[in-house]
XYZ file of C-alpha atoms in Angstrom:
445
model
C -0.246 0.000 -0.108
C 1.699 3.174 -1.097
C 2.074 5.516 1.484
C 1.119 6.097 5.454
C -1.595 8.403 5.815
C -4.683 5.744 5.922
C -3.100 4.763 9.309
C -4.004 7.626 11.503
C -7.238 7.722 9.079
C -8.071 3.481 9.989
C -7.370 4.159 13.605
C -9.720 7.230 13.828
C -12.587 5.221 12.080
C -11.822 2.247 14.631
C -11.569 4.390 17.139
C -15.203 5.973 16.515
C -16.773 2.970 15.794
C -15.983 1.401 19.101
C -16.895 4.192 20.805
C -20.417 4.010 19.124
C -20.873 0.573 20.101
C -22.721 0.906 23.268
C -22.489 -2.939 24.945
C -18.499 -1.688 24.323
C -17.399 1.512 26.949
C -13.866 0.325 26.972
C -12.669 2.984 25.796
C -14.533 5.894 27.642
C -14.146 3.880 30.931
C -10.082 3.905 30.009
C -9.988 7.919 29.382
C -11.928 8.386 32.655
C -8.980 6.485 34.345
C -6.680 7.460 32.555
C -8.101 11.156 33.706
C -8.591 10.051 37.146
C -5.439 9.303 37.839
C -3.356 11.904 36.607
C -5.888 14.052 37.661
C -5.213 12.391 41.173
C -1.098 12.503 41.380
C -1.205 15.896 40.104
C -3.369 17.711 43.384
C -1.814 15.200 45.584
C 2.212 16.083 44.229
C 1.003 19.687 44.538
C -0.116 19.333 48.139
C 2.637 17.530 49.154
C 5.162 20.203 47.573
C 3.096 23.210 49.066
C 3.816 21.151 52.612
C 7.253 20.374 51.684
C 9.052 23.393 50.392
C 7.353 25.239 52.971
C 9.304 23.112 55.353
C 12.847 23.275 53.476
C 12.328 27.079 52.915
C 11.352 27.681 56.568
C 14.775 25.581 57.442
C 17.044 26.554 54.578
C 15.523 30.709 55.196
C 15.367 30.651 59.038
C 17.487 28.124 60.195
C 20.947 26.178 58.315
C 21.628 29.209 55.978
C 22.436 27.834 51.944
C 25.665 28.071 53.132
C 27.770 27.901 56.639
C 31.288 29.157 57.479
C 31.529 28.070 61.290
C 34.577 29.449 63.509
C 34.314 32.947 61.807
C 36.131 35.154 63.132
C 34.025 38.471 64.738
C 36.623 41.320 64.729
C 38.033 43.512 62.122
C 39.361 41.333 60.156
C 36.337 39.694 60.219
C 34.266 42.561 59.129
C 36.559 42.682 55.577
C 36.480 38.837 55.302
C 32.124 39.015 55.488
C 32.141 42.183 52.761
C 34.544 40.413 50.837
C 32.035 37.287 50.711
C 29.031 39.488 50.591
C 30.608 40.762 47.054
C 30.731 37.415 45.254
C 28.770 37.425 42.875
C 26.768 33.877 43.413
C 25.907 35.503 47.030
C 22.453 37.810 48.212
C 23.583 37.705 51.773
C 26.195 36.937 54.451
C 24.955 37.256 58.423
C 26.929 36.450 61.378
C 25.349 35.117 64.388
C 25.341 32.919 67.045
C 23.694 30.545 68.764
C 23.050 29.587 72.382
C 20.789 26.621 74.167
C 19.141 27.743 76.915
C 15.871 27.539 79.008
C 13.820 30.810 78.755
C 10.889 31.332 81.500
C 8.316 33.891 81.866
C 6.852 36.009 84.321
C 4.015 34.570 85.253
C 4.654 30.639 84.268
C 6.408 28.372 82.708
C 9.736 27.210 81.121
C 11.320 25.877 77.702
C 14.008 25.004 76.305
C 14.704 27.067 73.284
C 17.648 27.615 70.819
C 18.474 31.453 70.931
C 20.109 32.950 68.421
C 21.929 36.346 68.514
C 21.165 38.298 65.532
C 22.746 42.039 64.188
C 19.877 44.325 64.144
C 20.095 44.947 60.418
C 19.547 41.178 59.960
C 16.416 41.583 57.919
C 17.744 44.397 55.861
C 20.522 42.193 54.848
C 18.509 38.990 54.472
C 15.395 39.000 52.093
C 14.485 35.354 51.792
C 14.464 35.435 56.695
C 12.325 38.669 56.220
C 9.412 37.173 53.775
C 9.419 34.229 56.398
C 9.256 36.187 59.839
C 5.728 37.111 60.271
C 5.074 39.191 63.752
C 1.822 39.141 65.031
C 3.295 41.573 67.087
C 5.539 44.082 67.857
C 9.108 44.156 65.133
C 12.568 42.917 64.446
C 14.068 44.944 67.127
C 17.132 44.321 68.342
C 18.624 48.016 68.909
C 18.217 47.229 72.581
C 20.891 44.626 73.893
C 17.924 43.441 76.112
C 15.365 42.540 73.270
C 14.469 39.460 72.858
C 11.586 37.975 69.951
C 9.548 35.008 70.895
C 8.217 32.522 68.607
C 4.649 32.775 68.605
C 3.870 29.349 70.426
C 6.703 29.673 72.952
C 5.343 33.381 73.766
C 2.213 31.487 74.637
C 3.897 28.664 76.638
C 5.451 31.260 78.648
C 2.340 33.384 78.840
C 4.197 36.478 77.512
C 3.018 39.000 75.576
C 5.048 42.458 74.484
C 6.832 44.428 77.284
C 7.446 41.508 79.361
C 10.717 40.106 81.170
C 11.996 37.071 80.100
C 14.779 35.170 81.978
C 16.647 32.918 80.146
C 19.046 30.609 81.351
C 22.119 29.825 79.345
C 23.848 26.129 79.417
C 27.226 24.910 78.393
C 27.030 20.961 78.308
C 27.480 19.265 81.695
C 27.492 22.567 83.580
C 23.388 22.379 84.147
C 24.033 19.554 85.999
C 26.355 20.468 88.521
C 24.030 22.210 90.763
C 25.541 25.913 90.570
C 23.351 27.393 88.631
C 23.711 31.408 89.808
C 24.651 34.602 87.653
C 27.842 34.527 86.983
C 28.708 31.132 88.273
C 29.921 27.526 86.647
C 28.865 27.208 83.688
C 25.540 28.550 83.547
C 24.324 32.653 83.022
C 20.729 34.372 83.371
C 19.593 36.965 81.785
C 16.647 39.120 81.454
C 15.111 40.089 78.219
C 12.385 42.268 77.366
C 10.151 40.626 74.464
C 10.834 43.035 71.534
C 8.730 41.460 68.863
C 6.113 37.569 68.592
C 6.530 36.412 65.410
C 5.398 33.427 63.338
C 7.403 31.337 60.775
C 4.697 28.811 59.415
C 6.797 25.648 61.091
C 5.967 24.866 64.163
C 9.553 23.708 65.564
C 10.896 27.057 65.089
C 7.312 28.850 66.958
C 7.962 26.915 69.234
C 11.627 26.417 70.337
C 13.175 29.271 68.685
C 13.801 33.182 69.973
C 16.282 35.773 68.868
C 18.729 38.500 70.591
C 21.570 40.864 69.938
C 24.416 39.531 68.563
C 26.485 41.512 70.675
C 24.562 40.145 74.084
C 25.072 36.814 72.843
C 28.241 37.386 72.778
C 28.685 38.362 76.435
C 26.392 35.429 77.805
C 27.924 32.645 76.120
C 31.240 33.142 74.179
C 31.203 30.850 71.552
C 31.856 31.293 68.071
C 30.276 33.128 65.324
C 28.844 31.516 62.640
C 28.403 33.598 58.958
C 25.270 32.362 57.694
C 25.124 32.464 53.366
C 21.850 32.827 51.232
C 22.828 32.056 47.529
C 20.490 33.722 45.022
C 20.066 30.006 43.203
C 20.060 27.769 46.395
C 20.355 24.714 44.093
C 23.884 25.922 42.165
C 25.528 25.659 46.023
C 28.538 24.004 44.064
C 29.499 27.702 42.668
C 28.751 29.519 45.574
C 30.937 26.709 47.680
C 33.958 27.322 44.635
C 33.895 31.293 45.010
C 34.013 31.592 48.777
C 36.320 28.485 48.862
C 38.809 30.424 46.948
C 38.279 33.693 48.869
C 39.589 31.611 52.151
C 42.103 30.670 50.122
C 43.839 34.147 50.267
C 43.412 34.744 54.080
C 46.711 33.284 55.592
C 46.346 31.900 58.918
C 42.803 31.386 58.865
C 41.483 27.860 58.467
C 38.090 27.800 57.898
C 35.573 25.500 56.794
C 32.397 25.958 54.259
C 29.463 23.648 54.458
C 26.496 23.751 51.847
C 22.981 22.995 52.620
C 23.116 19.605 51.326
C 25.745 18.734 53.836
C 23.760 19.682 57.086
C 20.159 18.601 56.224
C 20.405 15.542 54.344
C 18.656 13.107 55.951
C 15.893 15.566 56.262
C 15.643 15.956 52.711
C 16.927 12.540 52.168
C 13.395 11.175 53.851
C 11.136 14.407 52.269
C 12.767 12.684 48.157
C 11.650 9.456 49.783
C 8.307 10.026 50.850
C 7.815 11.387 47.467
C 8.880 8.674 45.534
C 6.341 6.213 47.357
C 3.732 8.310 46.821
C 3.997 8.802 43.385
C 5.036 4.506 43.142
C 1.610 4.267 45.135
C -1.219 6.611 43.243
C 1.208 5.620 40.013
C -0.641 1.986 40.907
C -3.891 3.479 38.715
C -1.718 3.527 36.008
C -1.064 0.242 35.863
C -4.315 -0.494 36.656
C -5.732 1.082 33.413
C -3.253 -0.527 31.686
C -3.968 -3.383 31.858
C -7.792 -2.716 31.181
C -6.485 -1.062 27.791
C -4.239 -4.351 27.287
C -7.026 -6.323 27.043
C -9.857 -3.761 25.247
C -7.213 -4.124 22.918
C -6.276 -7.323 22.390
C -10.584 -8.267 22.252
C -10.954 -5.847 19.698
C -7.457 -7.259 17.818
C -9.283 -10.691 18.292
C -12.729 -8.962 16.757
C -11.213 -7.432 14.015
C -9.527 -10.140 12.171
C -10.759 -10.279 9.015
C -10.224 -6.676 8.570
C -6.477 -6.911 9.628
C -6.370 -10.293 6.977
C -7.602 -7.922 4.414
C -5.229 -4.815 5.117
C -2.707 -7.635 5.038
C -3.984 -9.296 1.507
C -3.367 -5.535 -0.150
C -0.538 -5.265 0.793
C -0.172 -3.834 4.233
C 3.138 -5.014 6.403
C 2.621 -5.974 9.574
C 3.663 -2.692 11.805
C 1.604 -0.303 9.649
C -1.679 -2.873 10.610
C -0.421 -2.830 14.258
C 0.404 0.763 14.336
C -3.259 1.034 13.507
C -4.482 -0.065 16.933
C -1.274 1.745 18.698
C -2.741 4.674 17.444
C -5.830 3.928 19.553
C -3.968 3.732 22.561
C -2.492 7.191 21.249
C -5.885 8.691 21.506
C -7.019 7.415 24.643
C -3.361 8.536 26.287
C -3.401 12.032 24.719
C -7.380 12.500 25.851
C -7.303 10.660 29.068
C -3.741 12.752 30.278
C -5.225 16.019 28.652
C -8.358 15.797 30.782
C -6.902 14.739 34.360
C -3.977 17.109 33.207
C -6.133 19.764 32.806
C -8.767 19.591 35.679
C -5.562 18.551 37.962
C -4.021 21.939 37.063
C -7.345 23.862 37.479
C -7.613 22.228 41.056
C -4.182 22.519 42.130
C -4.015 26.786 41.588
C -7.773 27.121 43.673
C -6.517 23.940 45.745
C -8.168 26.295 49.427
C -11.932 26.774 46.719
C -11.709 23.301 46.359
C -11.547 22.227 49.941
C -14.248 24.998 50.847
C -16.298 23.501 47.854
C -15.639 19.730 49.618
C -16.416 20.661 53.023
C -19.421 22.634 51.647
C -20.485 19.486 50.392
C -19.603 16.884 53.192
C -21.457 19.872 56.233
C -24.746 19.926 53.885
C -24.699 15.782 53.812
C -23.915 15.583 57.443
C -26.333 18.274 58.365
C -29.623 16.429 56.697
C -28.621 13.235 58.773
C -28.107 15.227 62.291
C -31.670 16.666 61.283
C -33.246 12.758 60.304
C -31.518 11.115 63.724
C -31.968 13.945 66.054
C -35.742 12.366 66.695
C -34.184 9.284 67.691
C -30.336 10.466 69.439
C -31.592 13.758 70.498
C -28.583 16.953 71.035
C -25.950 13.592 70.372
C -26.364 13.966 67.008
C -25.307 17.281 66.674
C -21.224 17.542 65.761
C -18.967 19.936 64.659
C -18.078 21.036 61.662
C -16.251 18.906 59.171
C -12.750 19.959 57.756
C -10.034 18.140 56.040
C -7.385 20.236 57.507
C -8.767 21.672 60.313
C -6.516 24.072 62.634
C -6.743 22.634 65.261
C -4.785 19.489 63.927
C -2.829 20.969 61.606
C -0.463 23.698 62.635
C -1.247 25.429 59.049
C -3.638 28.287 57.890
C -4.491 27.479 54.444
C -3.312 24.354 52.233
C -0.504 25.152 50.693
C -0.039 24.054 46.787
C 3.339 24.026 44.706
C 3.179 23.265 41.266
C 6.476 21.418 39.744
C 7.056 22.161 35.601
C 9.230 18.853 35.160
C 6.687 17.334 37.620
C 3.877 17.975 35.974
C 5.134 16.736 32.862
C 6.752 13.591 34.217
C 2.854 12.681 35.604
C 1.789 13.996 31.835
C 3.951 11.136 30.860
C 2.411 8.104 33.293
C -0.781 8.545 31.581
C 0.194 8.559 28.370
C 2.465 5.219 28.112
C 0.873 3.789 30.213
C -2.083 3.330 27.188
C 0.876 3.716 24.121
C 2.864 0.632 25.875
C -0.637 -1.066 26.757
C -1.646 -0.539 23.255
C 1.231 -1.442 21.853
C 1.641 -5.039 23.293
C -1.827 -5.593 23.195
C -1.466 -5.397 19.115
C 1.713 -8.321 19.211
C -0.994 -10.630 17.712
C -1.390 -8.608 14.856
C 1.646 -10.215 13.557
C 0.719 -13.745 14.416
C -2.619 -13.029 11.462
C -1.536 -14.717 8.155
C -4.317 -13.552 5.652
C -4.935 -16.647 3.853
C -6.230 -18.441 6.776
C -8.521 -15.056 7.088
C -10.231 -15.193 4.610
C -10.348 -18.808 3.389
C -13.982 -18.775 4.967
C -14.783 -15.173 4.050
């Protein structure tokens, strides 16, 4: 047969013919199955990305920084070196800090362990990423006063502290906590009083419950430990280039042995766990495509058997095995593109409007719960009433809104999952075409 243009024409006629056959809903079910899988995987991964990237960005922007230099000199030479590092093209900010492990106690009640970080008063002006993550419910980032302290919202609630209250902090060095010598200025513990100038939320419960900020000079007087330099990059994924630039600068400093490390090093276990979690979610939800692919495989095999006479006729007039096989593969291509396309469009629509989607879903569920309460109230009385249903209740989850993030290459991978499941199923099912002998088929026609 001259040319190959007839393949698509015959494939479309076969597909439309099967679709109109009320006794064979397989193509429609296959399209709906792939659309459902792509939709579910897109929305689930978008919400998972929202939670995970929120945690990762909180850790990198508030706690660990993108790069870090330990034991950084806290003198004139160190300030000159910091300015030199800050001028590197890959860097966005370089902020010195000190960390103290201690116990904070409020005026009214309660005490709690906390990481108290000393920062310069202009830290948020230098580090815009941190400024974006810290949302102050009351007060502001005010560390000009050496006795100022900024508390996480949950820590302030635990201590029953508010703006203007005095907070006592006990800085402890290792075993001296249990030495029994905890008076101010004695042993390894130092009692220091601070006044609350700000209460913040970061969106990360551990930081809101266990973190506080004070003036870096005051932290040096309390702990006397080393200063570290926290470095933010313009692009955190290009940390290798940033490391090389900083190492070249450090090599020029005679008499200083400084080590710079990346966020990949000191957060390896946590980020590895998040990556594994996402991988397993991909696999579990991706099982939908295996089930749909098996259904397409069985439907295509049945279609090949039903059209043995037509296959024999095509082979008799000169069509090759591959050409006839592609007729049925085109069925899989159509199912894959239509199903994956529909699922992807709906998935993107829901993922970009996730809050509205869950609000509608909660409204529908609460509507039916209300009907059940009305119907059961004559029998159960007031016990039938219950609180409103919420998928992500603020009383259970530490979130104000449901996060959603779409990553382009993951969206493409999900689309390809749906498309390839249909394509591969059609390819393997059409393998029977090569075993069809025209003479045997047409002998009885």
